[in-house]
Amino acid sequence: MTHKIAVLPGDGIGPEITEQAQRVLGALGMDLEMTVAPVGGAAYDLHGHPLPPETLSLAQGSDAVLFGAVGDWKYDSLERHLRPEQAILGLRRAMGLFANLRPAILYPQLANASTLKPEVVSGLDILIVRELTGDIYFGQPRGVRTVEEGNFAGERQGFDTMHYAESEVRRIAHVGFQAAQKRQKRLCSVDKSNVLETSQFWRDIMIDVAREYPEVELSHMYVDNAAMQLVRAPKEFDVIVTGNLFGDILSDEAAMLTGSIGMLPSASLNASQQGLYEPSHGSAPDIAGQDKANPLATILSAAMLLRYSLNAEDQAKRIEAAVASVLEQGLRTGDIYEDGCQLLSTSAMGDAVLKALR
Ligand code: NAD
């Protein structure tokens, strides 16, 4: 069976890093049909829109999307709906990508890259599952109004609305439990149920869904405590599942535990396992076109693509083992370079991963 992959390189370092991930996917001996299309600023330059209809329908008709990065200062003066970043929002909306998976893995060889003590973070391997399409970010009503009565009567007031529907919580709960099943079978649901009604509801649903996954151990933690535990003892976590607002903050905090933005993959999934896979970093216009960027986050995103959209766990593990082997050999791009290691270009790092795969 042929698997269809839409490759959307985007802007800045996007084309350089997706090229290396494509080479790695192509070397696995699988039946993959990879089709490249423009997105972001590159698509605006060609077609006047960051997400042209042809690119969107290619993505929708594929099993998975491998995405590079979008954005460049030169598009900052465009109207908001034409900016490169709108392409990601458009893809999320059109494909119904409601679950964001961000692993924070710190390879022992890179333990010095973290600002935390190596013994606290070395070997860290956690996965944050963040709900992506609901919560206070999208809740209505929202806006600025004039307060009618009480202490602040007559003043202007900004307001937003936090809510989660039962089906929204259930589907992200299932993603969290199923991800935990593939790992150490421990799921920590993060909320603020001591203060927020929405969070108490979230917690009740998590407990209900847990009955379908008796082999997974469910725990609960308030978000303020989770923020502390992530820097105190991050290795205590396996999978964290949380809402859009808390997940936004905690996933960035977890990413920074590793200290190496060029190493972090991510996935956004919908209910039919279609997904968009991209590095957690941006388009790095400062080093674009110089063959300096670290392609490993994109190569590891390709591994996630195999795991979550193509159900090819063995091939995902092959790629991850090849990346670990390259690091073990002391091969580094500039962003993760340390004394005593060998400095490689983007393409040479791709070559090294291909060699390790074989
Ligand atoms: P950035 O992640 O692009 O870069 C931050 C710093 O990290 C830069 O110094 C960059 O050189 C470095 N860096 C990032 N990825 C690297 C890699 N793979 N290898 C080596 N070094 C790497 O963030 P930024 O500078 O804030 O944003 C640049 C552009 O990217 C902006 O236009 C922003 O809107 C866009 N952006 C896009 C995405 C996305 O496509 N999902 C995400 C974040 C930012």
GROMACS .gro file of C-alpha atoms and ligand atoms in nm:
model
  402
    1MET     CA    1   0.000   0.000   0.000
    2THR     CA    2   0.135   0.341  -0.100
    3HIS     CA    3   0.140   0.603   0.174
    4LYS     CA    4   0.098   0.961   0.058
    5ILE     CA    5   0.305   1.229   0.226
    6ALA     CA    6   0.267   1.599   0.147
    7VAL     CA    7   0.600   1.775   0.197
    8LEU     CA    8   0.561   2.148   0.267
    9PRO     CA    9   0.910   2.297   0.313
   10GLY     CA   10   0.805   2.660   0.366
   11ASP     CA   11   1.050   2.942   0.432
   12GLY     CA   12   1.394   3.011   0.574
   13ILE     CA   13   1.570   2.688   0.669
   14GLY     CA   14   1.249   2.491   0.590
   15PRO     CA   15   1.364   2.363   0.248
   16GLU     CA   16   1.709   2.259   0.375
   17ILE     CA   17   1.582   2.062   0.673
   18THR     CA   18   1.284   1.895   0.501
   19GLU     CA   19   1.517   1.782   0.220
   20GLN     CA   20   1.721   1.584   0.472
   21ALA     CA   21   1.409   1.432   0.631
   22GLN     CA   22   1.284   1.333   0.284
   23ARG     CA   23   1.615   1.160   0.211
   24VAL     CA   24   1.584   0.965   0.535
   25LEU     CA   25   1.222   0.863   0.465
   26GLY     CA   26   1.323   0.764   0.112
   27ALA     CA   27   1.595   0.533   0.242
   28LEU     CA   28   1.363   0.314   0.451
   29GLY     CA   29   1.252   0.096   0.161
   30MET     CA   30   0.885   0.178   0.224
   31ASP     CA   31   0.626   0.255  -0.042
   32LEU     CA   32   0.601   0.632   0.012
   33GLU     CA   33   0.474   0.888  -0.237
   34MET     CA   34   0.617   1.225  -0.135
   35THR     CA   35   0.481   1.535  -0.310
   36VAL     CA   36   0.631   1.878  -0.246
   37ALA     CA   37   0.418   2.197  -0.244
   38PRO     CA   38   0.477   2.560  -0.143
   39VAL     CA   39   0.349   2.699   0.186
   40GLY     CA   40   0.397   3.017   0.391
   41GLY     CA   41   0.590   3.309   0.246
   42ALA     CA   42   0.719   3.093  -0.039
   43ALA     CA   43   0.357   3.023  -0.142
   44TYR     CA   44   0.265   3.390  -0.105
   45ASP     CA   45   0.547   3.483  -0.343
   46LEU     CA   46   0.430   3.228  -0.601
   47HIS     CA   47   0.052   3.237  -0.564
   48GLY     CA   48  -0.036   3.540  -0.351
   49HIS     CA   49  -0.155   3.327  -0.054
   50PRO     CA   50   0.033   3.143   0.226
   51LEU     CA   51  -0.192   2.837   0.189
   52PRO     CA   52  -0.297   2.807  -0.178
   53PRO     CA   53  -0.594   2.576  -0.250
   54GLU     CA   54  -0.367   2.326  -0.430
   55THR     CA   55  -0.143   2.296  -0.125
   56LEU     CA   56  -0.441   2.257   0.108
   57SER     CA   57  -0.604   1.986  -0.102
   58LEU     CA   58  -0.272   1.802  -0.135
   59ALA     CA   59  -0.241   1.805   0.246
   60GLN     CA   60  -0.601   1.695   0.298
   61GLY     CA   61  -0.561   1.409   0.051
   62SER     CA   62  -0.241   1.278   0.213
   63ASP     CA   63  -0.189   1.038   0.503
   64ALA     CA   64   0.045   1.291   0.662
   65VAL     CA   65   0.208   1.628   0.612
   66LEU     CA   66   0.579   1.685   0.669
   67PHE     CA   67   0.611   2.057   0.736
   68GLY     CA   68   0.933   2.261   0.754
   69ALA     CA   69   0.878   2.608   0.896
   70VAL     CA   70   0.723   2.935   0.782
   71GLY     CA   71   0.789   3.302   0.842
   72ASP     CA   72   1.032   3.577   0.760
   73TRP     CA   73   1.061   3.940   0.864
   74LYS     CA   74   1.002   4.046   0.504
   75TYR     CA   75   0.635   3.939   0.530
   76ASP     CA   76   0.572   4.130   0.854
   77SER     CA   77   0.401   4.419   0.674
   78LEU     CA   78   0.142   4.195   0.503
   79GLU     CA   79  -0.219   4.197   0.622
   80ARG     CA   80  -0.267   3.937   0.896
   81HIS     CA   81  -0.459   3.686   0.680
   82LEU     CA   82  -0.174   3.679   0.425
   83ARG     CA   83   0.111   3.626   0.672
   84PRO     CA   84   0.304   3.298   0.646
   85GLU     CA   85   0.197   3.178   0.994
   86GLN     CA   86  -0.167   3.176   0.879
   87ALA     CA   87  -0.083   2.866   0.674
   88ILE     CA   88  -0.037   2.660   0.991
   89LEU     CA   89  -0.363   2.785   1.142
   90GLY     CA   90  -0.543   2.715   0.811
   91LEU     CA   91  -0.407   2.360   0.795
   92ARG     CA   92  -0.501   2.294   1.158
   93ARG     CA   93  -0.853   2.417   1.100
   94ALA     CA   94  -0.912   2.244   0.766
   95MET     CA   95  -0.767   1.910   0.879
   96GLY     CA   96  -0.925   1.921   1.227
   97LEU     CA   97  -0.586   1.880   1.400
   98PHE     CA   98  -0.691   1.892   1.764
   99ALA     CA   99  -0.407   1.707   1.937
  100ASN     CA  100  -0.057   1.844   1.961
  101LEU     CA  101   0.215   1.599   2.066
  102ARG     CA  102   0.548   1.742   2.173
  103PRO     CA  103   0.814   1.512   2.306
  104ALA     CA  104   1.093   1.662   2.515
  105ILE     CA  105   1.384   1.423   2.489
  106LEU     CA  106   1.731   1.498   2.613
  107TYR     CA  107   1.983   1.260   2.467
  108PRO     CA  108   2.249   1.182   2.732
  109GLN     CA  109   2.516   1.305   2.485
  110LEU     CA  110   2.358   1.654   2.491
  111ALA     CA  111   2.299   1.679   2.867
  112ASN     CA  112   2.530   1.982   2.890
  113ALA     CA  113   2.303   2.181   2.655
  114SER     CA  114   2.040   2.216   2.929
  115THR     CA  115   2.055   2.493   3.185
  116LEU     CA  116   1.952   2.234   3.445
  117LYS     CA  117   2.202   2.004   3.617
  118PRO     CA  118   2.285   1.708   3.391
  119GLU     CA  119   2.173   1.456   3.656
  120VAL     CA  120   1.826   1.618   3.663
  121VAL     CA  121   1.770   1.608   3.286
  122SER     CA  122   2.006   1.354   3.129
  123GLY     CA  123   1.797   1.086   2.960
  124LEU     CA  124   1.477   1.290   2.993
  125ASP     CA  125   1.197   1.151   2.775
  126ILE     CA  126   0.853   1.304   2.827
  127LEU     CA  127   0.562   1.363   2.593
  128ILE     CA  128   0.321   1.654   2.626
  129VAL     CA  129  -0.021   1.605   2.469
  130ARG     CA  130  -0.188   1.944   2.433
  131GLU     CA  131  -0.544   2.008   2.318
  132LEU     CA  132  -0.512   2.249   2.030
  133THR     CA  133  -0.847   2.376   1.910
  134GLY     CA  134  -1.051   2.467   2.220
  135ASP     CA  135  -1.018   2.632   2.561
  136ILE     CA  136  -0.992   3.002   2.640
  137TYR     CA  137  -0.803   3.066   2.314
  138PHE     CA  138  -1.118   3.010   2.110
  139GLY     CA  139  -1.400   3.051   2.367
  140GLN     CA  140  -1.679   3.300   2.299
  141PRO     CA  141  -1.775   3.559   2.409
  142ARG     CA  142  -1.454   3.756   2.424
  143GLY     CA  143  -1.363   4.118   2.380
  144VAL     CA  144  -1.359   4.449   2.564
  145ARG     CA  145  -1.675   4.578   2.735
  146THR     CA  146  -1.781   4.840   2.987
  147VAL     CA  147  -1.854   4.703   3.333
  148GLU     CA  148  -2.209   4.783   3.440
  149GLU     CA  149  -2.202   4.734   3.817
  150GLY     CA  150  -1.979   4.646   4.112
  151ASN     CA  151  -1.630   4.770   4.203
  152PHE     CA  152  -1.524   4.846   3.851
  153ALA     CA  153  -1.853   4.993   3.723
  154GLY     CA  154  -1.799   5.231   3.432
  155GLU     CA  155  -1.452   5.096   3.353
  156ARG     CA  156  -1.353   4.912   3.038
  157GLN     CA  157  -1.275   4.544   3.091
  158GLY     CA  158  -1.105   4.282   2.873
  159PHE     CA  159  -1.256   3.933   2.894
  160ASP     CA  160  -1.229   3.581   2.748
  161THR     CA  161  -1.424   3.263   2.806
  162MET     CA  162  -1.283   2.925   2.906
  163HIS     CA  163  -1.489   2.620   2.816
  164TYR     CA  164  -1.448   2.260   2.707
  165ALA     CA  165  -1.724   2.041   2.565
  166GLU     CA  166  -1.735   1.680   2.681
  167SER     CA  167  -1.649   1.545   2.334
  168GLU     CA  168  -1.345   1.772   2.315
  169VAL     CA  169  -1.211   1.642   2.647
  170ARG     CA  170  -1.289   1.279   2.564
  171ARG     CA  171  -1.105   1.281   2.232
  172ILE     CA  172  -0.788   1.439   2.373
  173ALA     CA  173  -0.808   1.199   2.669
  174HIS     CA  174  -0.805   0.905   2.427
  175VAL     CA  175  -0.499   1.048   2.248
  176GLY     CA  176  -0.324   1.084   2.585
  177PHE     CA  177  -0.409   0.732   2.703
  178GLN     CA  178  -0.315   0.576   2.368
  179ALA     CA  179   0.017   0.761   2.364
  180ALA     CA  180   0.084   0.638   2.719
  181GLN     CA  181   0.004   0.282   2.610
  182LYS     CA  182   0.291   0.304   2.359
  183ARG     CA  183   0.530   0.428   2.631
  184GLN     CA  184   0.565   0.373   3.008
  185LYS     CA  185   0.186   0.365   3.062
  186ARG     CA  186   0.176   0.663   3.297
  187LEU     CA  187  -0.049   0.959   3.216
  188CYS     CA  188  -0.057   1.279   3.420
  189SER     CA  189  -0.354   1.505   3.352
  190VAL     CA  190  -0.275   1.868   3.431
  191ASP     CA  191  -0.554   2.107   3.529
  192LYS     CA  192  -0.649   2.378   3.778
  193SER     CA  193  -0.952   2.205   3.924
  194ASN     CA  194  -0.907   2.369   4.266
  195VAL     CA  195  -1.013   2.699   4.104
  196LEU     CA  196  -1.172   2.642   3.763
  197GLU     CA  197  -1.506   2.472   3.687
  198THR     CA  198  -1.379   2.385   3.338
  199SER     CA  199  -1.085   2.203   3.496
  200GLN     CA  200  -1.302   2.007   3.740
  201PHE     CA  201  -1.513   1.894   3.444
  202TRP     CA  202  -1.193   1.803   3.254
  203ARG     CA  203  -1.074   1.595   3.551
  204ASP     CA  204  -1.407   1.411   3.584
  205ILE     CA  205  -1.399   1.314   3.216
  206MET     CA  206  -1.035   1.200   3.239
  207ILE     CA  207  -1.130   0.970   3.528
  208ASP     CA  208  -1.421   0.834   3.327
  209VAL     CA  209  -1.212   0.766   3.013
  210ALA     CA  210  -0.943   0.600   3.228
  211ARG     CA  211  -1.181   0.306   3.284
  212GLU     CA  212  -1.120   0.208   2.920
  213TYR     CA  213  -0.744   0.193   2.978
  214PRO     CA  214  -0.694  -0.012   3.295
  215GLU     CA  215  -0.326  -0.075   3.213
  216VAL     CA  216  -0.247   0.300   3.214
  217GLU     CA  217  -0.188   0.469   3.550
  218LEU     CA  218  -0.369   0.806   3.559
  219SER     CA  219  -0.260   1.082   3.796
  220HIS     CA  220  -0.366   1.447   3.828
  221MET     CA  221  -0.164   1.758   3.898
  222TYR     CA  222  -0.245   2.127   3.930
  223VAL     CA  223  -0.077   2.332   3.659
  224ASP     CA  224   0.123   2.546   3.902
  225ASN     CA  225   0.267   2.232   4.063
  226ALA     CA  226   0.334   2.079   3.719
  227ALA     CA  227   0.535   2.388   3.621
  228MET     CA  228   0.747   2.339   3.934
  229GLN     CA  229   0.787   1.962   3.899
  230LEU     CA  230   0.901   2.002   3.538
  231VAL     CA  231   1.213   2.184   3.656
  232ARG     CA  232   1.253   1.998   3.986
  233ALA     CA  233   1.220   1.635   3.874
  234PRO     CA  234   1.116   1.621   3.507
  235LYS     CA  235   1.206   1.254   3.470
  236GLU     CA  236   0.913   1.166   3.699
  237PHE     CA  237   0.677   1.230   3.405
  238ASP     CA  238   0.594   0.997   3.117
  239VAL     CA  239   0.297   1.150   2.928
  240ILE     CA  240   0.125   1.475   3.027
  241VAL     CA  241  -0.219   1.558   2.886
  242THR     CA  242  -0.356   1.908   2.925
  243GLY     CA  243  -0.569   2.183   2.772
  244ASN     CA  244  -0.469   2.442   2.517
  245LEU     CA  245  -0.367   2.725   2.753
  246PHE     CA  246  -0.173   2.516   3.007
  247GLY     CA  247  -0.023   2.303   2.729
  248ASP     CA  248   0.103   2.608   2.543
  249ILE     CA  249   0.308   2.713   2.843
  250LEU     CA  250   0.417   2.372   2.973
  251SER     CA  251   0.527   2.243   2.632
  252ASP     CA  252   0.760   2.541   2.589
  253GLU     CA  253   0.892   2.494   2.941
  254ALA     CA  254   0.955   2.125   2.872
  255ALA     CA  255   1.125   2.208   2.541
  256MET     CA  256   1.364   2.440   2.719
  257LEU     CA  257   1.463   2.165   2.962
  258THR     CA  258   1.650   2.012   2.673
  259GLY     CA  259   1.824   2.337   2.576
  260SER     CA  260   1.842   2.236   2.211
  261ILE     CA  261   1.564   2.371   1.991
  262GLY     CA  262   1.712   2.207   1.682
  263MET     CA  263   1.635   1.862   1.828
  264LEU     CA  264   1.263   1.883   1.908
  265PRO     CA  265   0.996   1.732   1.682
  266SER     CA  266   0.619   1.776   1.707
  267ALA     CA  267   0.298   1.628   1.571
  268SER     CA  268  -0.057   1.758   1.537
  269LEU     CA  269  -0.318   1.488   1.484
  270ASN     CA  270  -0.684   1.460   1.395
  271ALA     CA  271  -0.936   1.189   1.477
  272SER     CA  272  -0.839   0.975   1.177
  273GLN     CA  273  -0.465   0.971   1.254
  274GLN     CA  274  -0.388   1.217   0.979
  275GLY     CA  275  -0.119   1.445   1.109
  276LEU     CA  276   0.104   1.741   1.048
  277TYR     CA  277   0.463   1.686   1.159
  278GLU     CA  278   0.707   1.971   1.206
  279PRO     CA  279   1.009   2.075   1.407
  280SER     CA  280   0.925   2.283   1.714
  281HIS     CA  281   1.155   2.564   1.599
  282GLY     CA  282   1.083   2.836   1.344
  283SER     CA  283   1.228   2.923   1.005
  284ALA     CA  284   1.554   3.067   1.148
  285PRO     CA  285   1.596   3.332   0.876
  286ASP     CA  286   1.931   3.431   1.035
  287ILE     CA  287   2.096   3.109   0.914
  288ALA     CA  288   1.877   3.024   0.611
  289GLY     CA  289   2.050   2.909   0.295
  290GLN     CA  290   2.384   2.857   0.470
  291ASP     CA  291   2.372   2.478   0.516
  292LYS     CA  292   2.411   2.534   0.892
  293ALA     CA  293   2.070   2.440   1.033
  294ASN     CA  294   2.020   2.129   1.243
  295PRO     CA  295   1.791   1.893   1.045
  296LEU     CA  296   1.746   1.646   1.335
  297ALA     CA  297   1.418   1.794   1.470
  298THR     CA  298   1.267   1.751   1.123
  299ILE     CA  299   1.413   1.401   1.083
  300LEU     CA  300   1.267   1.311   1.425
  301SER     CA  301   0.934   1.461   1.312
  302ALA     CA  302   0.946   1.217   1.020
  303ALA     CA  303   0.990   0.937   1.279
  304MET     CA  304   0.677   1.061   1.459
  305LEU     CA  305   0.496   1.064   1.124
  306LEU     CA  306   0.578   0.696   1.079
  307ARG     CA  307   0.470   0.614   1.436
  308TYR     CA  308   0.142   0.805   1.457
  309SER     CA  309   0.008   0.832   1.099
  310LEU     CA  310   0.153   0.524   0.925
  311ASN     CA  311   0.163   0.288   1.225
  312ALA     CA  312   0.522   0.200   1.134
  313GLU     CA  313   0.668   0.184   1.484
  314ASP     CA  314   0.970  -0.023   1.378
  315GLN     CA  315   1.072   0.227   1.113
  316ALA     CA  316   1.021   0.516   1.358
  317LYS     CA  317   1.254   0.344   1.602
  318ARG     CA  318   1.511   0.287   1.325
  319ILE     CA  319   1.529   0.661   1.260
  320GLU     CA  320   1.547   0.746   1.629
  321ALA     CA  321   1.826   0.492   1.679
  322ALA     CA  322   2.016   0.639   1.382
  323VAL     CA  323   1.991   0.989   1.535
  324ALA     CA  324   2.114   0.859   1.872
  325SER     CA  325   2.403   0.684   1.697
  326VAL     CA  326   2.508   1.002   1.515
  327LEU     CA  327   2.515   1.191   1.846
  328GLU     CA  328   2.708   0.906   2.006
  329GLN     CA  329   2.970   0.943   1.730
  330GLY     CA  330   3.019   1.305   1.838
  331LEU     CA  331   2.872   1.453   1.519
  332ARG     CA  332   2.705   1.793   1.572
  333THR     CA  333   2.559   2.090   1.386
  334GLY     CA  334   2.655   2.433   1.518
  335ASP     CA  335   2.357   2.476   1.753
  336ILE     CA  336   2.452   2.166   1.957
  337TYR     CA  337   2.828   2.184   1.908
  338GLU     CA  338   3.063   2.122   2.201
  339ASP     CA  339   3.444   2.106   2.220
  340GLY     CA  340   3.580   1.774   2.105
  341CYS     CA  341   3.289   1.707   1.867
  342GLN     CA  342   3.290   1.721   1.487
  343LEU     CA  343   3.102   2.014   1.330
  344LEU     CA  344   2.876   1.917   1.040
  345SER     CA  345   2.667   2.108   0.787
  346THR     CA  346   2.293   2.040   0.741
  347SER     CA  347   2.351   1.811   0.444
  348ALA     CA  348   2.644   1.631   0.609
  349MET     CA  349   2.422   1.563   0.911
  350GLY     CA  350   2.165   1.415   0.671
  351ASP     CA  351   2.443   1.197   0.522
  352ALA     CA  352   2.546   1.083   0.872
  353VAL     CA  353   2.189   0.980   0.963
  354LEU     CA  354   2.155   0.791   0.633
  355LYS     CA  355   2.482   0.611   0.701
  356ALA     CA  356   2.372   0.521   1.054
  357LEU     CA  357   2.039   0.390   0.917
  358ARG     CA  358   2.221   0.143   0.698
  359NAD     P1  359   1.337   3.042   1.534
  359NAD     O1  360   1.303   2.915   1.601
  359NAD     O2  361   1.324   3.044   1.387
  359NAD     O3  362   1.490   3.080   1.570
  359NAD     C1  363   1.534   3.108   1.702
  359NAD     C2  364   1.686   3.087   1.708
  359NAD     O4  365   1.713   2.946   1.701
  359NAD     C3  366   1.761   3.150   1.590
  359NAD     O5  367   1.884   3.199   1.633
  359NAD     C4  368   1.783   3.034   1.496
  359NAD     O6  369   1.898   3.047   1.415
  359NAD     C5  370   1.795   2.916   1.590
  359NAD     N1  371   1.744   2.792   1.529
  359NAD     C6  372   1.614   2.758   1.509
  359NAD     N2  373   1.606   2.640   1.451
  359NAD     C7  374   1.732   2.596   1.431
  359NAD     C8  375   1.788   2.479   1.372
  359NAD     N3  376   1.713   2.380   1.321
  359NAD     N4  377   1.923   2.468   1.370
  359NAD     C9  378   2.000   2.563   1.422
  359NAD     N5  379   1.955   2.676   1.478
  359NAD    C10  380   1.821   2.692   1.482
  359NAD     O7  381   1.249   3.155   1.601
  359NAD     P2  382   1.237   3.311   1.565
  359NAD     O8  383   1.371   3.364   1.524
  359NAD     O9  384   1.166   3.370   1.677
  359NAD    O10  385   1.140   3.315   1.441
  359NAD    C11  386   1.185   3.322   1.306
  359NAD    C12  387   1.066   3.309   1.213
  359NAD    O11  388   1.007   3.180   1.230
  359NAD    C13  389   0.956   3.410   1.240
  359NAD    O12  390   0.907   3.459   1.117
  359NAD    C14  391   0.850   3.330   1.315
  359NAD    O13  392   0.723   3.381   1.292
  359NAD    C15  393   0.867   3.196   1.251
  359NAD     N6  394   0.824   3.082   1.334
  359NAD    C16  395   0.763   2.980   1.267
  359NAD    C17  396   0.723   2.866   1.335
  359NAD    C18  397   0.661   2.755   1.255
  359NAD    O14  398   0.673   2.750   1.133
  359NAD     N7  399   0.594   2.659   1.318
  359NAD    C19  400   0.745   2.854   1.472
  359NAD    C20  401   0.812   2.958   1.540
  359NAD    C21  402   0.851   3.072   1.468
   0.00000   0.00000   0.00000
